[in-house]
Coordinates of C-alpha atoms in Angstrom, one line a residue:
X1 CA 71.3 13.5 -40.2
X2 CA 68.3 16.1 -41.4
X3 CA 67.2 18.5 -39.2
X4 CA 62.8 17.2 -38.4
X5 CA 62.3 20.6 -40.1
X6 CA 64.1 20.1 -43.5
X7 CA 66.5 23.3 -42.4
X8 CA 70.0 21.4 -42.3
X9 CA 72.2 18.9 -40.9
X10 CA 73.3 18.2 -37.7
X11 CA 77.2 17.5 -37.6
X12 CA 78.1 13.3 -37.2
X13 CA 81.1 12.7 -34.6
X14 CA 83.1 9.5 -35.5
X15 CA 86.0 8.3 -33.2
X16 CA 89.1 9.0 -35.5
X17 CA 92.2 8.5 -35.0
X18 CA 93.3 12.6 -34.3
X19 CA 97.3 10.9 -34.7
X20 CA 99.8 13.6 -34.1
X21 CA 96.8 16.1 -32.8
X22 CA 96.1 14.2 -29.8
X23 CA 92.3 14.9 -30.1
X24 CA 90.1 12.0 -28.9
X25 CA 88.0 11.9 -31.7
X26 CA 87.2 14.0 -34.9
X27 CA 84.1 16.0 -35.7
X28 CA 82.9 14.9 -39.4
X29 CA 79.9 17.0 -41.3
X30 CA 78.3 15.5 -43.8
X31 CA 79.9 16.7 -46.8
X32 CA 83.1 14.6 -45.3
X33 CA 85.0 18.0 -44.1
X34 CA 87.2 17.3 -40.6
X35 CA 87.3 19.7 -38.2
X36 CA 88.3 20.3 -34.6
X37 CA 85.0 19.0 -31.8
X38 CA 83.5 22.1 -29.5
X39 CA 81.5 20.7 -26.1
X40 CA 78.6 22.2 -28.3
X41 CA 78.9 19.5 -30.6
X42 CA 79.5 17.1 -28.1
X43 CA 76.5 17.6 -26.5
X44 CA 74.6 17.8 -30.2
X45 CA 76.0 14.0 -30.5
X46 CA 74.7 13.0 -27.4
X47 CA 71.2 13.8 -27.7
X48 CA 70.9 12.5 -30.9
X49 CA 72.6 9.2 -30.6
X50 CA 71.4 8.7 -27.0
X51 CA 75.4 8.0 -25.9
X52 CA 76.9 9.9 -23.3
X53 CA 80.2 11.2 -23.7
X54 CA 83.0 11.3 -20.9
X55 CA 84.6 14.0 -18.7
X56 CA 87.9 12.9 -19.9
X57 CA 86.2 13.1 -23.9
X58 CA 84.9 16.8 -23.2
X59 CA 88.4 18.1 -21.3
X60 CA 90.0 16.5 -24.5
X61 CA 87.9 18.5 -26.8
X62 CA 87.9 21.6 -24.7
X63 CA 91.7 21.3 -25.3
X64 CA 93.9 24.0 -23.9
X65 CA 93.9 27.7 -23.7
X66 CA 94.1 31.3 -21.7
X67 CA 92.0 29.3 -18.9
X68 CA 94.6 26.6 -18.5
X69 CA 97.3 29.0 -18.8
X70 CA 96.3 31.4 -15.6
X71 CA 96.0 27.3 -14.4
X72 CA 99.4 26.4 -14.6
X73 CA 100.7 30.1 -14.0
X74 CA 98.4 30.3 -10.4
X75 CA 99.5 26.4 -9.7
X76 CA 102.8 27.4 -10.4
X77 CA 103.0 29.8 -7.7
X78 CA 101.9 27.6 -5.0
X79 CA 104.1 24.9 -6.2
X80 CA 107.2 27.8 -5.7
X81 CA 105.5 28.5 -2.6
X82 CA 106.2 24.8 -1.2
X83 CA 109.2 24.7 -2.9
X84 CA 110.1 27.8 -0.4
X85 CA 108.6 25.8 2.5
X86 CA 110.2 22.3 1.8
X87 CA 113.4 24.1 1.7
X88 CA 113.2 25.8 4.6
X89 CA 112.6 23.0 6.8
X90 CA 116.6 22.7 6.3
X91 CA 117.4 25.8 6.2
X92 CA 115.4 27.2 8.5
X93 CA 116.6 25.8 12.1
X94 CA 120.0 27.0 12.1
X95 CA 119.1 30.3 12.3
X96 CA 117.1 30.2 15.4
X97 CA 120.1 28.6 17.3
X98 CA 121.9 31.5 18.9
X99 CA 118.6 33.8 19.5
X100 CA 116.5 31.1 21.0
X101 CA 119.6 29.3 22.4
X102 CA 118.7 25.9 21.0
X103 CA 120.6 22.8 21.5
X104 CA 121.1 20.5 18.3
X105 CA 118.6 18.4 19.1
X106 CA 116.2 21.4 19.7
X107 CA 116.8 21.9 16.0
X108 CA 116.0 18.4 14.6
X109 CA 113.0 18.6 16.6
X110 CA 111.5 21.6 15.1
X111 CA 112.2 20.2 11.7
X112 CA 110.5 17.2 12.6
X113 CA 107.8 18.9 14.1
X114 CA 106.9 20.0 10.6
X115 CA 107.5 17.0 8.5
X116 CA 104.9 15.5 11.0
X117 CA 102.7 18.5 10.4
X118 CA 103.1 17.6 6.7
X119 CA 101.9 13.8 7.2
X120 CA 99.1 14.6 9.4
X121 CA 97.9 17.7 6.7
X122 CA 98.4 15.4 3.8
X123 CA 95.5 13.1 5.3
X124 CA 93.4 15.6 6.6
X125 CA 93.7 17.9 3.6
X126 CA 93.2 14.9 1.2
X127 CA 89.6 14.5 3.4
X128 CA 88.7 18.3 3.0
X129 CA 89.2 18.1 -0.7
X130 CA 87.3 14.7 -1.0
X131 CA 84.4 16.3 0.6
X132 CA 84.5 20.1 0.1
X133 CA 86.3 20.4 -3.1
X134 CA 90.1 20.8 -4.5
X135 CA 89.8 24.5 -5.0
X136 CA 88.1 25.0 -1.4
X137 CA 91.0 23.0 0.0
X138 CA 93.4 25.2 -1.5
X139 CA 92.7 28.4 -0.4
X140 CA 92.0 26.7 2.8
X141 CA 95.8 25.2 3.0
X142 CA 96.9 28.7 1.7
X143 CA 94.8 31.0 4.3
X144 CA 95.9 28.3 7.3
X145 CA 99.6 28.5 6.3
X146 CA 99.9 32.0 5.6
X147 CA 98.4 32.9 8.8
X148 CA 99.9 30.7 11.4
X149 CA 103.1 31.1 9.2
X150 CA 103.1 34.7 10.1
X151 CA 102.6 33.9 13.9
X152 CA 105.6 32.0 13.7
X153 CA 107.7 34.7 13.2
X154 CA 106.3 36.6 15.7
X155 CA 106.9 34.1 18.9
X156 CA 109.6 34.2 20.8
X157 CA 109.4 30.6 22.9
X158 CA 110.9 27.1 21.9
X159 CA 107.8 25.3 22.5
X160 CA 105.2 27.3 20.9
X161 CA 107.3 28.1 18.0
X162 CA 107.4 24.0 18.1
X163 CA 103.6 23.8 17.9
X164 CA 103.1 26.5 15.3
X165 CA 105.6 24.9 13.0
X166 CA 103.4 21.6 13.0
X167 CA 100.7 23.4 12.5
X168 CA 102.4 25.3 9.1
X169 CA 103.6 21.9 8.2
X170 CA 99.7 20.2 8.6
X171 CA 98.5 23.2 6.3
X172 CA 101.9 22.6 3.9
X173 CA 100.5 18.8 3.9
X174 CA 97.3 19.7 2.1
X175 CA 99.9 21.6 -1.3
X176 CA 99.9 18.0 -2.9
X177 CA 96.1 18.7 -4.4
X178 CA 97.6 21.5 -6.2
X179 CA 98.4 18.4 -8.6
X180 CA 94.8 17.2 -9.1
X181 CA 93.8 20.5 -9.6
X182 CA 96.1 20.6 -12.9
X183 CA 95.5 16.8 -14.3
X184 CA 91.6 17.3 -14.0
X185 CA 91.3 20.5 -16.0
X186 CA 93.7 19.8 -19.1
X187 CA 94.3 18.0 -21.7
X188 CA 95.6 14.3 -21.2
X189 CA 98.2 14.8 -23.5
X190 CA 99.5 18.3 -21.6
X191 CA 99.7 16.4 -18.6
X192 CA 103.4 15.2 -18.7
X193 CA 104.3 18.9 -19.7
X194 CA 102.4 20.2 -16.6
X195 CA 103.9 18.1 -14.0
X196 CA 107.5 19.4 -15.4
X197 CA 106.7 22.7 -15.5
X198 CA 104.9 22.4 -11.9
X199 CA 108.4 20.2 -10.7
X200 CA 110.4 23.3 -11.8
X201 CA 108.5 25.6 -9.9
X202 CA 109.1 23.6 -6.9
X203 CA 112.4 23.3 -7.4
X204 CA 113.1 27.2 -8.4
X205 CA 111.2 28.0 -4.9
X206 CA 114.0 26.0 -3.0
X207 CA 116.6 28.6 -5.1
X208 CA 114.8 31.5 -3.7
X209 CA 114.6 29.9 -0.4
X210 CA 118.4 29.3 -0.8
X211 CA 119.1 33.1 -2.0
X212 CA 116.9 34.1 0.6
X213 CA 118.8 33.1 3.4
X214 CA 122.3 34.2 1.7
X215 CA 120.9 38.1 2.0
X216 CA 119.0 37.9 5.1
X217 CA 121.4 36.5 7.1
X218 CA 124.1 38.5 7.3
X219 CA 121.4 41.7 7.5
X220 CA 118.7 40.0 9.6
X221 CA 121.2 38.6 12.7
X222 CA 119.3 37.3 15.3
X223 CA 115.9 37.9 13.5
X224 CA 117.1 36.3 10.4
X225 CA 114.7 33.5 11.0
X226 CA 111.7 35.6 11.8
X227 CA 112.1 37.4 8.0
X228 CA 112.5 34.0 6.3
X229 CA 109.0 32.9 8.3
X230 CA 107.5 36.1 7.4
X231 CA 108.9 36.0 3.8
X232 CA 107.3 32.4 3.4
X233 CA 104.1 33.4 4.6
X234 CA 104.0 36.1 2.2
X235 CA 104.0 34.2 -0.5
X236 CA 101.1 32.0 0.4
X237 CA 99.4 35.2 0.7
X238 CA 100.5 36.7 -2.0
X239 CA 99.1 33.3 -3.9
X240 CA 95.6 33.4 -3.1
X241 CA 94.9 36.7 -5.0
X242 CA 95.0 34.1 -7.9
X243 CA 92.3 32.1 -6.7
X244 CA 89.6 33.7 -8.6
X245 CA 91.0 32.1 -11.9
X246 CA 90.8 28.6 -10.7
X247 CA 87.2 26.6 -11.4
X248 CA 86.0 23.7 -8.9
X249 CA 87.4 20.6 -11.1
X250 CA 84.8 18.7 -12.8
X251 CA 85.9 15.8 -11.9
X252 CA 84.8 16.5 -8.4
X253 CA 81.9 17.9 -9.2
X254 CA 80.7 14.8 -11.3
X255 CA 82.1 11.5 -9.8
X256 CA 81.8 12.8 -6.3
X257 CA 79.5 15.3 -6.1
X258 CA 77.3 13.9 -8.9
X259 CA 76.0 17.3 -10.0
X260 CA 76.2 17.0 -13.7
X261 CA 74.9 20.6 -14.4
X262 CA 77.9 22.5 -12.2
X263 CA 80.1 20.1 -14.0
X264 CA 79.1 21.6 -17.2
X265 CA 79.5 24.8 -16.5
X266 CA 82.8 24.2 -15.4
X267 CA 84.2 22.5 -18.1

């Protein structure tokens, strides 16, 4: 439509079909030309037609790019991180046997010990991130993990190194918003892609878990298991350097936060 001052159009957005481009719509001028939507324009259509477009509209437009990249590549890491942890939950027991002097079912306990961690963290870390936000939660799980997975290696008693593994595992519990994170900042049509390329990290962290324990076993003896802790912990560590490149979703910070400016300057 004109400009009120004569100087130009404004470009119209129609919903076309984008077919093999996945786009949601198609930004048309007036001189028919088809081009790819910005969130600029989007906004341009919304005050002028008085509609107001969705989040799952502008993450569709916004497409993908260096942002989602660091994404997926910082989301990838923590998913190799719990691919370590989820690993060594099996892996890990056996080699406390002859320097704590376990019994077998000393062993199944401390493995279970975790996996109950891991329930009781996937609810409370599901609350934190309801209320606090996902990226919060995630350095949150990765401090929490890191540090008390690091003080697991350092004990030296049955029962406390029982209680500090079901403390790991409730911090381990909270990795499963690493998902969210991914499917509310990308495309809809890059989502299938991500959740393959996150399942391979998780599964190439239970190879390095695997190779891990190969080499320090034989070199680490008695102390094997304190290097695999310490190794483990590392990694979480070593992940949150990478925080700074993730953004609070937008989703969170419109549908449950209901702050529509912070949602804008995320997306």
């Amino acid at each position: 439509r004109d400009n009120s001052d004569g100087g130009g159009a404004y470009p119209m957005a129609t919903r076309e079909t984008a077919g093999a481009s996945g786009d949601a719509f198609l930004m048309v001028d007036d001189c028919g030309d088809i081009y790819p939507p910005t969130l600029a324009l989007l906004e341009t259509r919304s005050s002028s037609s008085g509609d107001d477009f969705t989040l799952a509209e502008a993450l569709d437009v916004i497409g993908i790019g260096p942002f989602q990249y660091r994404l997926l590549f910082t989301i990838g890491l923590i998913s190799i991180a719990t691919g370590l942890g989820l690993t060594g939950l099996a892996l890990f027991p056996p080699l406390t046997r002859c320097s704590l002097h376990l019994s077998s079912w000393q062993e199944a306990i401390l493995t279970s010990s975790a996996l109950v961690g891991m329930v009781c963290g996937g609810i409370g870390m599901t609350h934190l991130s309801t209320r606090f936000g996902r990226r919060k939660e995630l350095i949150v799980m990765l401090v929490w993990t890191s540090y008390f997975g690091f003080l697991s290696g350092l004990t030296s008693g049955f029962y406390w190194l029982l209680a500090l593994r079901f403390v790991v595992g409730f911090g381990q519990g909270g990795a499963g918003q690493r998902v969210f994170v991914v499917f509310e900042n990308i495309h809809s049509r890059h989502r299938p892609l991500a959740t393959s390329i996150l399942a391979c990290c998780l599964s190439a962290g239970g190879v390095l878990e695997a190779l891990a324990v190969k080499f320090l076993l034989p070199e680490g003896g008695g102390v094997a298991w304190r290097y695999l802790l310490f190794l483990n912990a590392l990694i979480y560590l070593f992940c949150i350097v990478f925080q700074s490149w993730i953004f609070e979703s937008p989703h969170f910070l419109l549908n449950i936060r209901g702050d529509r400016e912070k949602a804008m300057a995320a997306l």
